[in-house]
Amino acid sequence: LQCWEVRRRNSSEWCHFVRTNPDCRLEGGFLDYLDGVFCAFPARLLPLAVTLYACWLLYLFVILGVTAEKFFCPNLSAISTNLRLAFSLTSSLHGVTFLAFGNGAPDVFSAVVAFSDPRTAGLAIGAVFGAGVFVTTVVAGGIALVKPFTAASRPFLRDVIFYMVAVFLTFMVLYLGRIRLGEALGYLGLYIFYVFTVVLCTWIHRRQRGDRLAPSRPWEPGRACGPHGGGSLGGTAHCGSPRPPELLTDTEEQEPTGSGSSDYGEEYRPLLPYQESSLRILAAGLSPVDYRKWRRKPWYWRLFKVLKVSERRVDPSQGHTRPPRPHSAPSSQVPVELLLLLTVPVVDPDKEDLNWKRPLNCLHVITGPLLCILTLKSGTYGLYQIQGVFPVWVLVALVGTVVAVLVFSTTSNEEPPKYHCVFAFLGFLVSAMWINAAATELVNILRTLGVIFQLSNTVLGLTLLAWGNSIGDTFSDLTMARQGYPRMAFSACFGGIIFNILVGVGLGCLLQMSASQMVVKLEPDGLLVWILAGALGLSLAFSLVAVPAQCFQLGKAYGACLLLYYAAFLAVALLTEFGVIRAATA
């Protein structure tokens, strides 16, 4: 029996059904949501349980966004800087590899978790296709409505063609019902070929302009993964937003230049040098709000800062959305960020001290590995007892404590050590484990909501998961269009999601293969999957024909058509889900 049939039974049998039915077992995760809603809550309180689950779902999206924006992506950029990859690679290659991975981390980890179980593979397919339809219609159409503009021709054509090939490849594996090793490697190979094409187009375009291909500047993680270089797609680097960015490489548009805003904290710099105590440095490092600004504001401003979900500001001089710098302003969701500050170090080459906080970084040596071992396989390895006596997590804590004492005794508060770059790798690993844990809970709670409302995983993926992963980019792109940069925002709509579908599906399936099982089985939810894939392919074909037909001059008519198309698609998808539209039987 399938788990969703529990709602067809008497409420007195719900708890026994979910506990004895193998299909109701959730893979991974720390909480058993099905047991909680059908056993812990009485049947009359089911609406309350659903409300609590919905709030927790929204908070999981916040955790994903904050972790990727302020911890994962800055450390990834710091790694590339310390390895001096920013000097040897072109800005376009950096944008479609390191920066794209940093911004697409939530989508990739969600896909990996969803593909780990054939029952939830529909979530990954629905999210990948659903986000593709949403971004290429609603977001792109909204940009055209807000600010009519002329699109960059060559990057647009290149990215739409690559995306159509990726959609066709996914359509084929869905038709076959499985992904073998060759298909999984094909996804990753196609993305490598796309990266090569971006770099080649950059070189050809600059060669035609007679410009010498100058080495790019080091990336500045302190600017919160918001750097954008001369690159192909002109997209923004929305660090923390689920869709990866693309950079200007061969677009004809030139970026405006200007100096960033000055740090208001300069006025608090003391006239005479002094040394802060380790305890004060630790307290300042663990504070997710800036106490100097905090104490000058009224109570209602403080309440708003604590409750608000995210804080993004647009710097007109730079022409892109720039999230707040780490530890510099009241940020989203103080509780979760406090836990992140306790466990994830952040290396910031944009600061003179590289964001070195000696007592806090020494604490990270203990808490970081401890969090990794306790979140790996939902704590299975961390709670394992050596010889049945000594837990693994205790051993990790003891080793971390010894290393932390050595680091603290051999360093100073004023100057970071020579091996400070190692903390960037530690921060990258720990933030990745945070994202993976949040993605696991996200997939499990979405499957639970599907059981409660008797909805397929595909419709949950193309609605809730796709909307949650795309809402940040929607506001960022529309804001950027209103600021006068619609071309950059529009290019990111078609270029950024290439990373999600190719790396998300390819890597997600590849990691699930083993020596004994080289095939990942897919269980598509009937007609709805084909409607979803066909809608995405049709929207891309429409843009591929309509945009060149208008000489790449996009106005409100084009935007209105895209919005109407998405409304029609969503109506057809929901009617199919509820059985109004059915496939013809022979």
XYZ file of C-alpha atoms in Angstrom:
586
model
C 0.000 0.000 0.000
C 1.181 3.497 -0.774
C 1.537 5.873 2.127
C -0.919 8.482 0.814
C -3.748 5.947 1.273
C -3.617 6.625 5.013
C -6.093 9.481 4.551
C -8.656 7.026 3.172
C -8.696 5.080 6.420
C -10.371 5.840 9.702
C -8.492 8.341 11.833
C -8.052 5.764 14.578
C -5.937 3.661 12.207
C -3.625 6.447 10.988
C -0.844 5.937 13.507
C -0.702 2.149 13.095
C -0.742 2.498 9.305
C 2.215 4.890 9.045
C 4.283 2.920 11.560
C 3.782 -0.463 9.888
C 3.787 0.558 6.224
C 7.315 0.498 4.683
C 6.298 3.141 2.147
C 5.804 5.630 4.988
C 9.419 5.478 6.121
C 11.302 8.680 5.470
C 14.882 8.380 4.267
C 17.351 10.310 6.432
C 16.453 13.386 8.419
C 16.275 14.028 12.124
C 12.489 14.213 12.489
C 9.803 11.713 11.511
C 7.183 14.098 10.167
C 4.674 11.403 9.205
C 4.743 9.894 12.672
C 4.413 13.345 14.165
C 1.371 14.440 12.208
C -0.529 11.136 12.361
C 0.485 9.928 15.829
C 1.475 12.912 17.976
C -1.473 15.085 16.906
C -5.121 14.037 17.253
C -7.145 13.992 14.046
C -9.044 17.144 15.019
C -5.743 19.038 15.335
C -4.536 18.096 11.856
C -4.915 21.730 10.613
C -2.665 22.876 13.462
C -0.032 20.301 12.536
C -0.147 21.389 8.897
C 0.250 25.029 9.935
C 3.293 24.212 12.060
C 4.806 22.177 9.222
C 4.225 25.031 6.780
C 6.010 27.470 9.104
C 8.905 25.040 9.512
C 9.047 24.653 5.721
C 9.415 28.403 5.277
C 12.108 28.489 7.940
C 14.019 25.729 6.138
C 14.093 27.900 3.029
C 15.485 30.706 5.194
C 18.198 28.396 6.555
C 19.178 27.385 3.035
C 19.334 30.986 1.865
C 21.260 32.363 4.854
C 23.766 29.493 4.851
C 24.527 29.771 1.159
C 24.550 33.576 1.119
C 26.718 34.378 4.110
C 28.798 31.259 4.710
C 29.011 28.775 1.835
C 29.528 31.173 -1.046
C 32.011 33.535 0.673
C 34.190 30.604 1.736
C 34.057 29.146 -1.753
C 35.226 32.434 -3.220
C 37.951 32.645 -0.564
C 39.159 29.182 -1.566
C 39.462 30.191 -5.196
C 41.304 33.337 -4.148
C 43.745 31.505 -1.916
C 44.408 28.947 -4.643
C 44.976 31.888 -6.993
C 42.452 30.451 -9.412
C 41.005 33.904 -9.932
C 44.272 34.940 -11.577
C 44.753 31.923 -13.810
C 41.129 31.527 -14.875
C 39.063 34.000 -16.796
C 36.181 35.701 -15.067
C 33.679 33.804 -17.178
C 35.104 30.422 -16.197
C 35.084 31.461 -12.565
C 31.470 32.523 -12.868
C 30.172 29.289 -14.388
C 32.143 27.036 -12.019
C 32.988 28.253 -8.500
C 30.458 31.046 -8.260
C 27.717 29.005 -9.929
C 28.302 26.139 -7.502
C 28.173 28.499 -4.548
C 24.840 29.979 -5.580
C 23.325 26.706 -6.811
C 24.266 24.718 -3.719
C 20.714 24.523 -2.267
C 19.328 23.162 -5.540
C 22.134 20.651 -5.983
C 21.853 19.308 -2.435
C 18.053 19.129 -2.701
C 18.379 17.127 -5.916
C 20.939 14.769 -4.361
C 18.638 14.120 -1.407
C 15.552 13.673 -3.596
C 17.256 11.265 -6.002
C 18.386 9.090 -3.076
C 14.904 7.547 -3.008
C 12.871 6.650 -6.138
C 9.716 7.726 -4.283
C 10.971 11.311 -3.968
C 12.734 11.566 -7.332
C 9.609 13.297 -8.599
C 10.380 16.174 -6.233
C 13.722 16.758 -7.933
C 12.274 16.489 -11.432
C 9.352 18.731 -10.525
C 11.614 21.309 -8.893
C 14.114 21.383 -11.770
C 11.449 21.665 -14.463
C 9.092 23.797 -12.371
C 11.798 26.323 -11.521
C 12.800 26.384 -15.172
C 9.284 27.225 -16.311
C 8.820 29.778 -13.529
C 12.097 31.599 -14.128
C 11.905 31.652 -17.925
C 8.295 32.879 -17.934
C 7.310 34.735 -14.757
C 10.693 36.259 -13.947
C 11.679 36.940 -17.552
C 8.212 38.284 -18.346
C 8.202 40.459 -15.259
C 11.529 41.999 -16.294
C 10.160 42.830 -19.733
C 7.071 44.418 -18.177
C 9.048 46.465 -15.672
C 11.675 47.742 -18.101
C 11.542 47.091 -21.877
C 15.057 46.508 -23.220
C 17.220 44.957 -25.929
C 18.580 41.506 -25.071
C 22.155 40.397 -25.761
C 21.823 38.246 -28.858
C 24.663 35.723 -28.788
C 24.585 34.836 -25.079
C 20.815 34.450 -25.224
C 20.843 32.116 -28.223
C 23.697 30.054 -26.822
C 22.101 29.562 -23.409
C 18.626 28.767 -24.719
C 20.052 26.137 -27.076
C 22.083 24.510 -24.310
C 19.094 24.542 -21.992
C 16.876 22.936 -24.636
C 19.441 20.158 -25.090
C 19.460 19.598 -21.308
C 15.645 19.448 -21.231
C 15.622 16.965 -24.111
C 18.172 14.775 -22.318
C 16.013 14.811 -19.184
C 12.937 14.001 -21.271
C 14.721 10.925 -22.625
C 15.750 9.571 -19.212
C 12.207 10.081 -17.958
C 10.901 8.140 -20.924
C 13.325 5.303 -20.191
C 12.496 5.415 -16.468
C 16.088 5.153 -15.320
C 19.441 6.877 -15.457
C 22.526 4.783 -16.112
C 26.125 5.762 -15.542
C 26.469 6.983 -19.123
C 23.510 9.339 -18.874
C 24.694 10.754 -15.527
C 28.166 11.383 -16.934
C 26.503 12.860 -20.017
C 24.856 15.555 -17.886
C 28.174 16.536 -16.325
C 29.950 16.305 -19.688
C 27.401 18.630 -21.266
C 27.970 21.156 -18.500
C 31.744 20.965 -19.021
C 31.161 21.569 -22.720
C 28.941 24.540 -21.825
C 31.710 26.005 -19.650
C 34.175 25.538 -22.504
C 31.760 27.259 -24.881
C 31.351 30.237 -22.539
C 35.108 30.688 -22.278
C 35.565 30.270 -26.029
C 32.846 32.825 -26.774
C 34.517 35.206 -24.364
C 37.871 34.834 -26.073
C 36.389 35.246 -29.568
C 34.380 38.312 -28.586
C 37.327 40.027 -26.950
C 39.553 39.067 -29.864
C 37.070 40.713 -32.223
C 37.085 43.843 -30.085
C 40.864 43.848 -30.127
C 41.045 43.636 -26.358
C 43.719 41.659 -24.655
C 42.371 39.010 -22.322
C 43.576 40.481 -19.076
C 43.671 38.354 -15.949
C 40.730 38.869 -13.662
C 40.958 40.372 -10.232
C 40.740 38.227 -7.145
C 37.215 37.660 -6.022
C 36.098 39.407 -2.919
C 34.145 37.057 -0.685
C 33.563 39.914 1.717
C 31.160 41.358 -0.834
C 28.950 38.370 -0.174
C 29.371 36.508 -3.437
C 27.961 39.468 -5.238
C 30.849 40.147 -7.603
C 30.158 40.229 -11.250
C 32.771 40.380 -13.923
C 32.806 40.889 -17.605
C 30.897 37.884 -18.693
C 28.603 36.055 -20.923
C 25.240 36.271 -19.381
C 25.344 39.480 -17.508
C 23.581 37.863 -14.615
C 23.978 38.793 -11.012
C 25.637 36.731 -8.374
C 22.754 36.305 -5.981
C 24.703 34.466 -3.332
C 22.206 32.603 -1.197
C 19.555 32.537 -3.850
C 18.977 29.026 -5.167
C 19.626 29.771 -8.847
C 23.329 30.187 -9.813
C 24.561 33.380 -11.404
C 26.215 33.968 -14.675
C 28.773 36.616 -15.429
C 29.315 39.010 -18.284
C 31.644 37.439 -20.826
C 30.745 38.339 -24.349
C 27.792 40.623 -23.951
C 27.975 43.989 -25.597
C 26.843 45.700 -22.403
C 29.450 47.458 -20.311
C 29.056 47.612 -16.581
C 28.972 50.899 -14.776
C 31.763 51.502 -12.355
C 31.786 53.315 -9.084
C 32.956 53.090 -5.582
C 30.995 51.225 -3.023
C 29.453 52.759 0.001
C 31.751 53.478 2.907
C 31.489 51.538 6.094
C 29.716 53.565 8.731
C 31.823 51.765 11.332
C 34.852 53.887 10.437
C 33.618 56.659 12.710
C 33.941 54.299 15.677
C 37.609 53.563 15.058
C 39.568 54.617 18.164
C 42.140 57.386 17.956
C 44.677 55.444 19.985
C 45.526 51.808 19.314
C 44.327 49.294 21.831
C 43.928 45.540 22.095
C 40.528 43.987 22.500
C 40.195 41.132 24.919
C 39.486 37.636 23.604
C 36.142 37.582 25.378
C 35.051 40.803 23.681
C 36.173 39.505 20.278
C 34.208 36.308 20.845
C 31.062 38.209 21.848
C 31.336 40.515 18.833
C 31.923 37.578 16.479
C 28.875 35.698 17.742
C 26.565 38.692 17.479
C 24.429 38.493 14.319
C 23.522 42.172 14.724
C 25.682 45.283 14.861
C 25.262 46.623 18.376
C 26.427 50.123 17.363
C 23.587 50.533 14.915
C 21.229 48.491 17.052
C 21.370 50.776 20.076
C 20.596 53.895 18.039
C 17.344 52.562 16.577
C 13.840 52.560 18.082
C 12.178 49.398 19.344
C 9.952 48.890 16.314
C 13.002 48.978 14.011
C 14.678 46.309 16.136
C 11.573 44.112 16.049
C 11.394 44.449 12.288
C 15.054 43.481 11.887
C 14.636 40.382 14.014
C 11.499 39.180 12.234
C 12.347 40.059 8.669
C 13.291 37.174 6.403
C 16.039 38.704 4.352
C 17.849 41.946 3.758
C 19.044 42.783 0.256
C 20.079 46.148 -0.978
C 20.765 47.316 -4.472
C 23.882 49.345 -5.046
C 23.119 51.493 -8.095
C 26.779 52.337 -8.537
C 27.590 48.666 -8.970
C 24.435 47.707 -10.790
C 23.728 44.479 -8.991
C 21.985 43.157 -5.953
C 24.365 42.968 -3.047
C 23.434 41.168 0.143
C 24.658 42.621 3.410
C 28.211 41.897 4.422
C 28.717 39.224 7.048
C 28.612 40.542 10.623
C 27.902 44.085 9.441
C 24.167 44.587 9.758
C 21.122 43.067 11.393
C 20.428 40.056 9.256
C 17.838 37.459 8.575
C 16.602 35.220 11.303
C 18.869 35.851 14.266
C 18.462 32.366 15.871
C 19.652 30.351 12.880
C 22.467 32.755 12.102
C 23.711 32.524 15.673
C 24.039 28.750 15.268
C 25.828 29.251 11.968
C 28.234 31.737 13.539
C 28.994 29.193 16.246
C 29.919 26.451 13.795
C 30.988 27.966 10.450
C 34.148 30.084 10.042
C 34.165 32.718 7.289
C 37.403 33.881 5.669
C 37.111 37.343 4.143
C 40.094 38.541 2.048
C 38.316 41.886 1.651
C 39.195 42.753 5.250
C 42.609 43.645 6.546
C 42.507 40.908 9.170
C 40.835 38.405 6.776
C 37.955 38.216 9.275
C 40.306 36.517 11.746
C 38.671 36.202 15.163
C 41.032 34.137 17.209
C 38.730 32.906 20.028
C 35.809 32.293 17.691
C 37.929 30.509 15.081
C 39.417 28.304 17.775
C 35.862 27.461 18.844
C 35.093 26.601 15.214
C 37.842 23.973 15.296
C 35.712 22.134 17.872
C 32.157 22.871 16.751
C 32.746 22.582 12.981
C 33.941 18.938 12.834
C 31.462 18.063 15.568
C 28.564 19.368 13.489
C 29.830 17.506 10.407
C 29.961 14.150 12.172
C 26.575 14.680 13.834
C 24.813 15.655 10.589
C 26.438 13.032 8.350
C 23.801 10.385 7.657
C 21.575 12.101 10.245
C 24.038 11.404 13.066
C 24.472 7.695 12.359
C 28.260 7.909 12.281
C 28.494 10.424 15.103
C 26.490 8.282 17.531
C 28.349 5.097 16.638
C 30.226 3.703 19.632
C 33.773 2.422 19.207
C 34.015 -1.045 20.774
C 30.492 -0.411 22.007
C 31.753 2.028 24.619
C 33.284 5.226 23.232
C 31.076 7.411 20.961
C 32.656 8.813 17.824
C 31.407 12.334 18.502
C 33.283 12.401 21.817
C 36.509 11.431 20.046
C 35.970 14.195 17.460
C 35.304 16.712 20.240
C 38.477 15.717 22.109
C 40.658 15.943 19.001
C 39.098 19.288 18.105
C 39.737 20.602 21.602
C 43.419 19.669 21.433
C 43.816 21.346 18.033
C 41.920 24.432 19.244
C 44.239 24.785 22.239
C 47.282 24.533 19.960
C 45.879 27.158 17.589
C 44.973 29.514 20.423
C 48.376 29.213 22.074
C 50.358 29.775 18.860
C 48.400 32.729 17.419
C 47.443 36.252 18.414
C 44.261 38.307 18.220
C 45.785 40.956 15.969
C 47.281 38.953 13.108
C 45.878 35.859 11.356
C 48.162 32.840 11.032
C 49.719 31.789 7.752
C 47.434 28.771 7.592
C 44.277 30.889 7.951
C 43.111 29.725 4.513
C 42.495 26.292 6.052
C 39.530 27.834 7.863
C 37.981 28.612 4.452
C 38.014 24.892 3.630
C 36.561 24.100 7.044
C 33.845 26.714 6.575
C 33.065 25.379 3.114
C 32.678 21.830 4.454
C 30.603 22.761 7.501
C 28.262 25.060 5.542
C 27.812 22.290 2.955
C 26.738 19.934 5.750
C 24.300 22.585 7.002
C 22.787 22.887 3.526
C 22.601 19.119 3.116
C 20.848 18.705 6.474
C 18.330 21.460 5.678
C 17.721 20.001 2.209
C 17.038 16.568 3.721
C 14.457 17.976 6.108
C 12.969 20.021 3.263
C 12.444 16.968 1.054
C 10.965 14.938 3.918
C 8.499 17.629 4.952
C 7.387 18.144 1.356
C 6.749 14.412 1.027
C 4.760 14.545 4.270
C 2.604 17.385 2.946
C 2.066 15.350 -0.208
C 0.785 12.439 1.881
C -1.497 14.697 3.929
C -3.068 16.405 0.913
C -2.728 13.353 -1.371
C -0.576 15.256 -3.863
C 2.128 13.835 -6.076
C 5.772 14.685 -5.524
C 5.913 16.247 -8.967
C 3.259 18.872 -8.255
C 4.911 19.683 -4.925
C 8.230 20.098 -6.713
C 6.895 22.353 -9.463
C 5.010 24.549 -6.977
C 6.317 24.797 -3.414
C 9.912 23.693 -3.967
C 10.298 25.583 -7.254
C 8.701 28.758 -5.897
C 10.721 28.628 -2.698
C 13.973 28.231 -4.618
C 13.123 31.004 -7.083
C 11.433 33.663 -4.978
C 14.717 35.294 -3.954
C 15.875 35.631 -7.534
C 12.476 36.944 -8.580
C 12.666 39.965 -6.289
C 16.370 40.482 -6.979
C 15.979 40.419 -10.760
C 12.914 42.659 -10.759
C 14.658 45.122 -8.451
C 17.684 45.147 -10.696
C 15.457 45.769 -13.718
C 13.848 48.738 -11.994
C 17.321 50.071 -11.247
C 18.020 50.144 -14.990
C 19.773 46.812 -15.612
C 17.099 44.599 -17.228
C 19.560 43.080 -19.689
C 21.666 41.545 -16.963
C 18.646 40.190 -15.090
C 17.084 38.725 -18.232
C 20.286 36.960 -19.244
C 20.551 35.305 -15.837
C 17.056 33.818 -16.273
C 18.184 31.633 -19.163
C 21.795 31.048 -18.205
C 21.673 30.469 -14.483
C 19.350 27.466 -14.459
C 21.624 25.476 -16.772
C 23.798 24.678 -13.769
C 20.819 23.405 -11.771
C 19.508 20.942 -14.307
C 22.848 19.579 -15.552
C 24.802 19.384 -12.301
C 21.772 18.837 -10.075
C 20.429 15.840 -11.999
C 23.806 14.495 -13.145
C 25.587 14.717 -9.786
C 22.463 13.773 -7.842
C 22.114 10.494 -9.747
C 25.836 9.792 -9.915
C 26.212 9.940 -6.138
C 23.408 7.394 -5.709
C 25.151 4.789 -7.860
C 27.318 2.085 -6.337
C 29.309 -0.881 -7.551
C 26.280 -3.155 -7.178
C 23.676 -0.688 -8.441
C 24.707 1.400 -11.446
C 21.163 2.467 -12.309
C 18.966 5.080 -10.644
C 15.306 4.246 -11.180
C 12.800 7.016 -11.730
C 9.093 6.786 -11.048
C 7.472 9.674 -12.965
C 3.996 10.648 -11.833
C 2.165 9.825 -15.026
C 0.877 12.517 -17.361
C 1.910 15.429 -15.153
C 5.636 14.893 -15.757
C 5.174 14.971 -19.504
C 3.075 18.125 -19.274
C 5.806 19.714 -17.175
C 8.607 18.732 -19.550
C 6.577 19.757 -22.585
C 5.678 23.117 -21.046
C 9.314 23.915 -20.357
C 10.392 22.891 -23.842
C 7.564 24.898 -25.412
C 8.400 28.020 -23.403
C 12.037 27.814 -24.505
C 10.998 27.275 -28.125
C 8.670 30.271 -27.897
C 11.455 32.517 -26.602
C 13.903 31.128 -29.156
C 11.539 32.176 -31.950
C 9.906 35.282 -30.479
C 13.011 37.075 -29.221
C 14.949 37.045 -32.534
C 11.714 37.842 -34.381
C 11.527 41.085 -32.393
C 15.175 41.858 -33.170
C 15.891 41.127 -29.491
C 13.860 44.196 -28.471
C 11.625 42.944 -25.688
C 8.647 44.925 -24.476
C 5.504 44.583 -22.438
C 3.718 42.431 -25.031
C 6.393 39.748 -24.732
C 6.265 39.901 -20.940
C 2.478 39.621 -20.867
C 2.588 36.564 -23.149
C 5.038 34.813 -20.831
C 2.919 35.511 -17.747
C -0.230 34.256 -19.471
C 1.663 31.170 -20.593
C 2.688 30.339 -17.027
C -0.861 30.858 -15.759
C -2.173 28.471 -18.419
C 0.542 25.922 -17.640
C -0.180 26.054 -13.911
C -3.897 25.625 -14.524
C -3.321 22.597 -16.767
C -0.880 21.063 -14.252
C -3.298 21.427 -11.342
C -6.232 20.126 -13.379
C -4.121 17.113 -14.301
C -3.123 16.543 -10.689
C -6.743 16.521 -9.528
C -7.852 14.189 -12.308
C -9.845 16.641 -14.421
C -7.455 16.128 -17.330
C -6.533 12.508 -17.923
C -4.503 10.598 -20.449
C -6.492 8.751 -23.078
C -6.550 4.994 -22.531
C -6.314 2.549 -25.377
